[in-house]
Each structure stands twice: as C-alpha cells, then as structure tokens.
Amino acid sequence: MIRYLRPSLVRQFLWVVRRDGVRTALTRACTYVMSRRRGVAPSDVPRTPNMGGDHYLSGIWRSLARSDAFHVIAAPAYVTRRRSIALIGDLNLPQCRKYRVEQLEEFWRLRDVELRYAHHQDVPRAVQILQDATHLMCYRLSGCGDVPMLLYEARRLRLPILYDIDDPLFSISAYETYANMTVLEPGLQAHFAAEAPRYLETMNGCDAVSVSTPGLADHARLYTSRPVFVRRNFADQATLRAGQQAMQASTDNEAAFRVAFASGSQGHEADFKIIEAELTAFLAADGNRRLMMLGHFERRHLPTAIARQTEWHSFTDYDTYLRTLAQADCVVMPLVGDPFNRCKSAVRAIDAAAVGTPAICSAVGDLPQVVRHDQTGFVARSSRDWGGSLNTLARDPGAARAMGLRARRNLEQHWSAQAAPHIVDPDLMDWVLA
Amino acid sequence: MSGPHILIVNVFFAPNAYGGATIVAEEVAHALRRKGCLITAISLISRAELAPYAVIKSEVNGLTSYLVNVPEGRSYAARYNNADLAESIGGLIDRLVPDLVHVHCVQDVGAGVIEVAKARGLPVVLSVHDFWWLCERQFMITPDQRYCGQAPVCLSRCRGCVEDFSAARTRDTYLKRQAALADIVTYPSQFARDLCEASGLAPGRGTVWRNGVCLPDSTYFVAQTARRATDARLAFGYLGGPAQIKGWPDIHAAFAGLERDDFTMHLVDGALDGGWWTGIDLTGLPGEWQIHPRFSQAEMDTFYAQIDVLLFPSQWKETFGLAIREALARGIRVIQTDSGGTVEHSGVVAADLIPIGAGPAPLRAQIAAQMDRGIGPTAPVHVATYDDQAAELLTLIRPLLGDVSCRPEATPAARPDSWGSAA
C-alpha cells in the first residue's frame, strides 16, 4: 500500500474530500487501487454497454443507426481498389467445401480477386470478412440461425450478393422424385421437404444465383427470377497435385481388377441399383475381380453375391480418398435419371481423372460433359452398356490405363481453374469484375 | 478520386467523436476528401457483445470509418503497444491498400501501427497532439491535477508520478523508437514541437502543422448582433468542463468573488453522456448560469453567437487550443492563461496572459475589465481553415507519395450499382 501514499495521490484524495466528501473520495480511491492491483490501466475508450438484441450485431447496429452511421453508401471497391469476395457457407460436407468454396480461392486469386470464407455458424469470422469485402457469396445457406443477420449486414454494407448451390435443396419437386430419397428414413425425407422453402427464401434474397451445372440452372429457373449463372466444379491445383502423387504411389496389381464406387454422401443406394445386375455378373465371371466401396453406403443394400468380393473403404480425407481411388482400374458412376440427379455435377469423374482412372458413368447430369465416351471413359446409356464397358476395360488393362491417362490430360487441359465459358459463365465473371 | 488514399488512425473518430484532436482529424479528413483524396478512418470502440478486435465498417457524411473493438481491462502496456490491435489494423491496411498512413491520437491504439505500416512499405505521417508520446498521463498532469512543468521532459523526474517507473521507461523507449520510424512528425504548435523534440521525440524531424478551424457561416454575425440587441448583458462561455486542469476551480472562485451580476455564463457540457455538470453546485454564484449541450461542428455557431468572451484558464501547457481559434475567428474575446500552444496566434496580447497557477485573482480582474468594456463588437482574427490545413498537409506529403497524384478533383458520387470506380 505504501506506493499509494505518494504525495500527489494524497493531495488528490484530500482535494476530492474537500470537494465531494469523504465517501466519494474513498470510493474513488478504492476503484483506483483495485484497478491498479488488477493491472488494468485507465482507458480513453469508454465501455459501451450492450444495448441488447437477439443476435451478435444488434447492439452495434442500433448504435450506428442512432449516430447516422449505419448505411455504407460508398462502393466498397472504391475504398479497397480491388475485388474481395466474402464467402459464407455451410462447410460441413467436405466434398462440397472443396469444390464450391476452397477451390474458388485459387480461381479468384489467379484473377487478382481475394476470396475469404467462413462457416455461417462462425459468426464473428463471418461478420469480420464482410466488413472489407466487395461481394458476398452465400454457399448452400438456408434462412436459419444467423443467416438473416448476415444477409442484413451485407445489405447494410451495400454488397452485391450471389447465392451459390450445387444441389436442388430448394426444390420439393426434385426431392419428391429423387430415387435415392426412398432409402432414407421418412422423417428425414419430410425434413428435406420442409427445409426447401428456407433455401429458396435465402436464394431469392440474393441478387444472383450460381449453380454447378446447366441442369441445376434450368431447375433453379423454375424457382427464381434472379439471374442464374453456371460455375462448374473443376480440378484445382491441389487436386491435380494430390492426384499425381496418388498415381505415383499406386501399386500395379495385375492379379486383380478393381471397380470403384464412391459415395460422398448418404443416399446413393438407388443409383447403385441400376448397375447391380451387370456388376454382379461381371464380378461373378472372375474371382480376381473386386468391388471397392468408398464412403457412404448401407451394406444391407449390397447383394450377398457381391459382398465377398467387396472391399470397404471409409471416407477419411481427400488425399486418402484419391490414393484409394488410384488403386482402382475403373470407377463406376451410376445415376438414376431423375430431376435431382439431372442437376448433379461431375465431381466424381474429376476425382477419377485426377488419379488417371477411367470412368464409366450414366448419361445423367453433368457427367457426360467430363467423361468423353470411348476416349476418357464410357458413357452408359443402357443397363447393358455397363457390363460391356466393364468387360472392355478388364480385357485390356493396358488400354484401360491409357484411357485413364487420357482422362488425366483432359482434366488438366479442359477442367482446371480457367475462366473459360464451360467452367464459368462470362456474366458471372462480369458480375465480380465489372 | 485522383488524389492519394490516406488511412487515418485515431483513437476516436466519427461516429464516436470526442475531443478537439478528433475534431481536427475529422475535419481535415473531410477537407482532404474535398480535394480529391480518398480517406478511410480507423478508430476504436469497446463493446462486450462483439468479439475482441472485431472490425465494423460504418460511414459518416460520406467518409468510410472502420471501428475496431478492443476488449475491456487492457493492461498498461497494451495502451501503447497492442500486438493484437496492430495485427488487426495491419490486416485492414493489406486490404484497403492506402498510399499513406496518417497516425493521429493513438492512445489505446498503440504506436505499433507505425511499424505495421512501415513494414508494408507505406509512408507514415505522425501528428502529435497533447503529450501522450512523452507522458503516460497524456497531459503532463500529476495525479493531483497539477501541470508537472518539465521542459524538457526527463523521465527520471517522473519517478514520483508514474505507477511503475520501470514500465514507464519501457514505454518511453518503445514510443520514441516507433516515432522515429515516421517519415514526418507534425505538431500543432511551435511550443509542442520544441518541447517534444527537446525531450527526445524524433528530434529534428518535426514540423509545425497548425490546426485550422471551421469559420463562421454567413448567418453567424447576424445572429450575434440579434442576440446582443435583445440582451445587453455580457455573456461568458466556457468549454472545459468541471476539471481542475482546465481551470474550473479558478473560474468558480473568480465569479464567486465578483460583485456584479449583470452577465450570463454559458457552460458547455462536452461529456458523451451529458453528465459533466451533474452534481456541480452553481448556487450562490452571481449572474445567470446556463448549461449548453454538447455541440457538433455544424452547431458551433449557435453556441458562439450566444457569448462575447471565452474563458480559457487552462492550468497546463496545451498543444493548440482549438476553442480559442474558433472564438477569435468569430469576433469573440478570449481570457486565457499562458498555456503553451494556445498563445501562438495573432490575437494574443502578451500582457494579458495569466500565468498558470496564478489563482483566481487575475482572472477575476480580467473578467471585471471585460464587463466594463461591455458587448461592443470585436473584429474577427484571421484563422486558417481546415481547407488551408489540408492543403498544407498535401504539400507536406507530396514528396512521400511518389507517382500518386495529389491533384485536386471533385470527389465522385458514390456508385452503389457499379463497383467500377475501383479501377
């Protein structure tokens, strides 16, 4: 306490006693000593009490509004002199995060546009990246939680808002005709249908929409009057690099012929069903043939006859997935031709091509755009095509490998991070850069 | 916009303005904007509901202002060297890409902002207001509210004033090192420059860059004349609040001993919460006393039209004294102490300056003399405007900007429907 008995402090104490009384002087002295002992220094910045509200930004919004400082009128790019995209999204699905979020960072960096992203539930970061952005992209968001607050903040900041999505989550009509939904619990099916309007509400709260395929664009136009752009998924540098490493690490096992079926999310059992008979026959014809199941699949839906020739690989991380895929001799990508699947992108074909593995795919969604029939794989247009293509590849492993390498070259040349019209709609480029 | 993009860092800024130096920073910012510069401001807020060091963008009168949220309970060292805050501002600099950083009052911001800007290759102008760079108490005022009077400031003589001398020495070393990184150091008065440089703050690198003021508008003198026509009593004004260091005890004592009551007294409440004069006993004082609410720059004329004499009995050596110049430019007489930078103007009469610490007697004598003189008109003193001050700054920084144009040009209107103006 001795250090608080400095003459100047004592004089100050006595002066306050004279002016305001003993009680006030003692209170102030106690406050001073306590703050000093806690190591807290006096600050010029006054603590603003929380003005209350339902969410993170309520208080500061109210303060700014009262101070006539709420609206940001100057175009953000005028202040920053460059484009900076804030991407806020549902980042829970690794595959979606990679193709619709992370790879965009590389795409826009190549065009001198900064892109930063945040999970919509990481509210402080999401708010932070909005503050000095010039554009907002909302990926796969529905109007729940803090999403309306984030959109409101973007409007306050006068940011143009793009809604991005890669599945018709807004579409009850697509869900109710989606073959893979039938394997899900009824409660889950009802949940998806109930959530669709929330997605649509958020989508229509934005200025424009970008989607992953022309099929999805056509379907989205049934639900929105906003401009709809196509931005396809592509092979970013990380994918090409990881794919190259996976190819180099793969072991050449001549004894077995492996067919891979990859599923990044639940509910692809119905898709599998359309190749089940042909695949069963193909495997039964040779004991050295194997089916590799990667990711999500309900084992009870796999025929017993196939099970003993099946290897199961759980989905871990992307690099491990590619290394596993590189062990396959071909990848099968069946899709039921329903409205939901007609919106699907070709990411599994991109993954296969990244590791130089030929693909056999349905003529559904965007798969035929990436898989060039008889060049980088096969497009199966009937159930018999599956068996024929599998046998063609199995008969000549050398030709199969050559086909896989063509797929890899095709990926590098046509499906990398390029601003070509087949990757990104020129109007979308203008939307950001103009 | 054809001029440079200048990033201003100041502890307060609109929409949270407080204090004379902040007014200067804001008004110069607007004047620079009128001259074609792009201006962005960074200042601090402290709100419990926001994440530490969160940034919120706002805009006031067309000027973009980023508010950085500082947590409560910061340490002594964090007031002058806050790595988290410096990093946050560094991130803003990276994205805002200014041509120059103008570091104003950075108490609580910390001096690290200079290092952060220099690390990015940006020129830095440091403008010193008050004595924060020399004194941890900012105004060279001892805990019992007395001006310490050191000239030059010698840290070893601060032992009896500071809480922790070792910490104060660390602070002093750090701040002087940071100040030395600035390309230009400006002071609002010769007094401030001489004292700071003699005390070891970036010696030989300082320049005097005097503040401007808002001049009265065309209706001001009409309003002043009209008021005098309706009330012949002399009107005094005081803006310093009930602070000992601003001379309030002397004002109170001087008026308490006055044997006249044919005057009015206008006390401005400058507190953010309007509480400066709450609980201050004004009963028993002669004359009519009124509390005038806190006013903006745009409302200044309304206040000054109400008074004839400004009281400025500051008990410390100020670095400028904005209110004095505002008053002189409006034909208001001033009674002031010999308080540093406040006397460096053409309206000063040396013999009338009251020595600091002289007590209420000479103040009372000058008050009485002014009352004898009455409300007769007084010619306005020429004072530089904020536009003049901004022009002077552009001249100062031109050598730092290289190819960046300083050519004045009307600021383009905001184009919210097109971001093309970024090109």
mmCIF file of N, CA and C in Angstrom, chain A residues 201-253:
data_model
loop_
_atom_site.group_PDB
_atom_site.id
_atom_site.type_symbol
_atom_site.label_atom_id
_atom_site.label_comp_id
_atom_site.label_asym_id
_atom_site.label_seq_id
_atom_site.Cartn_x
_atom_site.Cartn_y
_atom_site.Cartn_z
ATOM 1 N N GLU A 201 -36.027 -19.191 -49.941
ATOM 2 C CA GLU A 201 -36.168 -17.830 -49.417
ATOM 3 C C GLU A 201 -34.806 -17.115 -49.406
ATOM 4 N N THR A 202 -33.788 -17.821 -48.961
ATOM 5 C CA THR A 202 -32.447 -17.225 -48.922
ATOM 6 C C THR A 202 -31.925 -16.981 -50.340
ATOM 7 N N MET A 203 -32.169 -17.947 -51.210
ATOM 8 C CA MET A 203 -31.721 -17.796 -52.599
ATOM 9 C C MET A 203 -32.357 -16.563 -53.232
ATOM 10 N N ASN A 204 -33.626 -16.391 -53.006
ATOM 11 C CA ASN A 204 -34.312 -15.251 -53.609
ATOM 12 C C ASN A 204 -34.036 -13.941 -52.871
ATOM 13 N N GLY A 205 -33.394 -14.037 -51.718
ATOM 14 C CA GLY A 205 -32.966 -12.831 -51.010
ATOM 15 C C GLY A 205 -31.648 -12.300 -51.532
ATOM 16 N N CYS A 206 -31.054 -13.030 -52.476
ATOM 17 C CA CYS A 206 -29.773 -12.608 -53.063
ATOM 18 C C CYS A 206 -30.022 -11.989 -54.443
ATOM 19 N N ASP A 207 -28.963 -11.407 -54.987
ATOM 20 C CA ASP A 207 -29.123 -10.691 -56.252
ATOM 21 C C ASP A 207 -29.007 -11.595 -57.463
ATOM 22 N N ALA A 208 -28.238 -12.644 -57.324
ATOM 23 C CA ALA A 208 -27.999 -13.553 -58.441
ATOM 24 C C ALA A 208 -27.698 -14.929 -57.872
ATOM 25 N N VAL A 209 -27.744 -15.920 -58.745
ATOM 26 C CA VAL A 209 -27.561 -17.306 -58.309
ATOM 27 C C VAL A 209 -26.494 -17.945 -59.184
ATOM 28 N N SER A 210 -25.611 -18.714 -58.573
ATOM 29 C CA SER A 210 -24.705 -19.527 -59.377
ATOM 30 C C SER A 210 -24.884 -20.980 -58.972
ATOM 31 N N VAL A 211 -24.796 -21.836 -59.946
ATOM 32 C CA VAL A 211 -25.005 -23.267 -59.712
ATOM 33 C C VAL A 211 -23.908 -24.039 -60.429
ATOM 34 N N SER A 212 -23.863 -25.352 -60.153
ATOM 35 C CA SER A 212 -22.724 -26.140 -60.627
ATOM 36 C C SER A 212 -22.939 -26.779 -61.991
ATOM 37 N N THR A 213 -24.185 -26.823 -62.469
ATOM 38 C CA THR A 213 -24.425 -27.484 -63.758
ATOM 39 C C THR A 213 -25.539 -26.776 -64.537
ATOM 40 N N PRO A 214 -25.550 -26.973 -65.843
ATOM 41 C CA PRO A 214 -26.669 -26.425 -66.633
ATOM 42 C C PRO A 214 -28.003 -27.028 -66.203
ATOM 43 N N GLY A 215 -27.993 -28.314 -65.815
ATOM 44 C CA GLY A 215 -29.238 -28.946 -65.381
ATOM 45 C C GLY A 215 -29.793 -28.276 -64.140
ATOM 46 N N LEU A 216 -28.914 -27.980 -63.218
ATOM 47 C CA LEU A 216 -29.358 -27.308 -61.997
ATOM 48 C C LEU A 216 -29.809 -25.875 -62.307
ATOM 49 N N ALA A 217 -29.143 -25.251 -63.275
ATOM 50 C CA ALA A 217 -29.549 -23.891 -63.669
ATOM 51 C C ALA A 217 -30.967 -23.905 -64.211
ATOM 52 N N ASP A 218 -31.256 -24.881 -65.074
ATOM 53 C CA ASP A 218 -32.611 -24.974 -65.622
ATOM 54 C C ASP A 218 -33.631 -25.187 -64.505
ATOM 55 N N HIS A 219 -33.269 -26.030 -63.570
ATOM 56 C CA HIS A 219 -34.212 -26.316 -62.480
ATOM 57 C C HIS A 219 -34.379 -25.093 -61.575
ATOM 58 N N ALA A 220 -33.291 -24.401 -61.293
ATOM 59 C CA ALA A 220 -33.366 -23.216 -60.434
ATOM 60 C C ALA A 220 -34.249 -22.140 -61.053
ATOM 61 N N ARG A 221 -34.210 -22.043 -62.378
ATOM 62 C CA ARG A 221 -35.012 -21.015 -63.055
ATOM 63 C C ARG A 221 -36.508 -21.259 -62.905
ATOM 64 N N LEU A 222 -36.882 -22.487 -62.516
ATOM 65 C CA LEU A 222 -38.287 -22.748 -62.213
ATOM 66 C C LEU A 222 -38.692 -22.101 -60.890
ATOM 67 N N TYR A 223 -37.684 -21.720 -60.089
ATOM 68 C CA TYR A 223 -37.969 -21.248 -58.740
ATOM 69 C C TYR A 223 -37.572 -19.808 -58.482
ATOM 70 N N THR A 224 -36.821 -19.221 -59.399
ATOM 71 C CA THR A 224 -36.337 -17.863 -59.126
ATOM 72 C C THR A 224 -36.331 -17.018 -60.386
ATOM 73 N N SER A 225 -36.527 -15.740 -60.203
ATOM 74 C CA SER A 225 -36.415 -14.817 -61.337
ATOM 75 C C SER A 225 -35.058 -14.129 -61.347
ATOM 76 N N ARG A 226 -34.209 -14.486 -60.392
ATOM 77 C CA ARG A 226 -32.859 -13.912 -60.355
ATOM 78 C C ARG A 226 -32.026 -14.469 -61.521
ATOM 79 N N PRO A 227 -30.999 -13.734 -61.961
ATOM 80 C CA PRO A 227 -30.093 -14.301 -62.975
ATOM 81 C C PRO A 227 -29.416 -15.558 -62.416
ATOM 82 N N VAL A 228 -29.329 -16.581 -63.241
ATOM 83 C CA VAL A 228 -28.694 -17.831 -62.809
ATOM 84 C C VAL A 228 -27.471 -18.085 -63.690
ATOM 85 N N PHE A 229 -26.322 -18.182 -63.059
ATOM 86 C CA PHE A 229 -25.064 -18.430 -63.769
ATOM 87 C C PHE A 229 -24.600 -19.858 -63.471
ATOM 88 N N VAL A 230 -23.855 -20.414 -64.418
ATOM 89 C CA VAL A 230 -23.252 -21.736 -64.164
ATOM 90 C C VAL A 230 -21.767 -21.551 -63.864
ATOM 91 N N ARG A 231 -21.358 -22.094 -62.755
ATOM 92 C CA ARG A 231 -19.917 -22.177 -62.450
ATOM 93 C C ARG A 231 -19.643 -23.640 -62.111
ATOM 94 N N ARG A 232 -19.023 -24.333 -63.088
ATOM 95 C CA ARG A 232 -18.793 -25.764 -62.891
ATOM 96 C C ARG A 232 -17.678 -26.010 -61.886
ATOM 97 N N ASN A 233 -17.743 -27.141 -61.263
ATOM 98 C CA ASN A 233 -16.621 -27.594 -60.451
ATOM 99 C C ASN A 233 -15.461 -27.939 -61.385
ATOM 100 N N PHE A 234 -14.264 -27.813 -60.871
ATOM 101 C CA PHE A 234 -13.091 -28.085 -61.715
ATOM 102 C C PHE A 234 -11.996 -28.696 -60.857
ATOM 103 N N ALA A 235 -10.904 -29.030 -61.514
ATOM 104 C CA ALA A 235 -9.771 -29.627 -60.793
ATOM 105 C C ALA A 235 -8.800 -28.511 -60.413
ATOM 106 N N ASP A 236 -8.751 -28.196 -59.146
ATOM 107 C CA ASP A 236 -7.822 -27.145 -58.711
ATOM 108 C C ASP A 236 -6.405 -27.724 -58.614
ATOM 109 N N GLN A 237 -5.473 -26.856 -58.345
ATOM 110 C CA GLN A 237 -4.070 -27.279 -58.301
ATOM 111 C C GLN A 237 -3.837 -28.326 -57.223
ATOM 112 N N ALA A 238 -4.515 -28.176 -56.097
ATOM 113 C CA ALA A 238 -4.343 -29.145 -55.014
ATOM 114 C C ALA A 238 -4.825 -30.520 -55.448
ATOM 115 N N THR A 239 -5.915 -30.551 -56.205
ATOM 116 C CA THR A 239 -6.447 -31.826 -56.681
ATOM 117 C C THR A 239 -5.482 -32.470 -57.676
ATOM 118 N N LEU A 240 -5.016 -31.655 -58.601
ATOM 119 C CA LEU A 240 -4.087 -32.195 -59.609
ATOM 120 C C LEU A 240 -2.802 -32.701 -58.959
ATOM 121 N N ARG A 241 -2.356 -31.955 -57.955
ATOM 122 C CA ARG A 241 -1.119 -32.362 -57.270
ATOM 123 C C ARG A 241 -1.337 -33.651 -56.474
ATOM 124 N N ALA A 242 -2.425 -33.677 -55.716
ATOM 125 C CA ALA A 242 -2.718 -34.869 -54.904
ATOM 126 C C ALA A 242 -2.973 -36.074 -55.800
ATOM 127 N N GLY A 243 -3.641 -35.828 -56.934
ATOM 128 C CA GLY A 243 -3.904 -36.913 -57.865
ATOM 129 C C GLY A 243 -2.616 -37.479 -58.447
ATOM 130 N N GLN A 244 -1.689 -36.587 -58.790
ATOM 131 C CA GLN A 244 -0.395 -37.025 -59.324
ATOM 132 C C GLN A 244 0.348 -37.881 -58.308
ATOM 133 N N GLN A 245 0.342 -37.425 -57.070
ATOM 134 C CA GLN A 245 1.026 -38.193 -56.008
ATOM 135 C C GLN A 245 0.350 -39.540 -55.801
ATOM 136 N N ALA A 246 -0.967 -39.568 -55.885
ATOM 137 C CA ALA A 246 -1.694 -40.827 -55.692
ATOM 138 C C ALA A 246 -1.379 -41.793 -56.825
ATOM 139 N N MET A 247 -1.255 -41.275 -58.047
ATOM 140 C CA MET A 247 -0.916 -42.135 -59.186
ATOM 141 C C MET A 247 0.473 -42.743 -59.001
ATOM 142 N N GLN A 248 1.393 -41.904 -58.532
ATOM 143 C CA GLN A 248 2.765 -42.395 -58.354
ATOM 144 C C GLN A 248 2.848 -43.422 -57.234
ATOM 145 N N ALA A 249 1.982 -43.288 -56.246
ATOM 146 C CA ALA A 249 2.041 -44.183 -55.091
ATOM 147 C C ALA A 249 1.266 -45.478 -55.313
ATOM 148 N N SER A 250 0.448 -45.544 -56.375
ATOM 149 C CA SER A 250 -0.411 -46.727 -56.549
ATOM 150 C C SER A 250 0.427 -47.937 -56.959
ATOM 151 N N THR A 251 0.028 -49.083 -56.457
ATOM 152 C CA THR A 251 0.746 -50.325 -56.772
ATOM 153 C C THR A 251 0.042 -51.019 -57.924
ATOM 154 N N ASP A 252 0.828 -51.541 -58.834
ATOM 155 C CA ASP A 252 0.259 -52.186 -60.024
ATOM 156 C C ASP A 252 -0.020 -53.648 -59.694
ATOM 157 N N ASN A 253 -1.283 -53.925 -59.425
ATOM 158 C CA ASN A 253 -1.668 -55.294 -59.073
ATOM 159 C C ASN A 253 -2.378 -55.927 -60.262
#
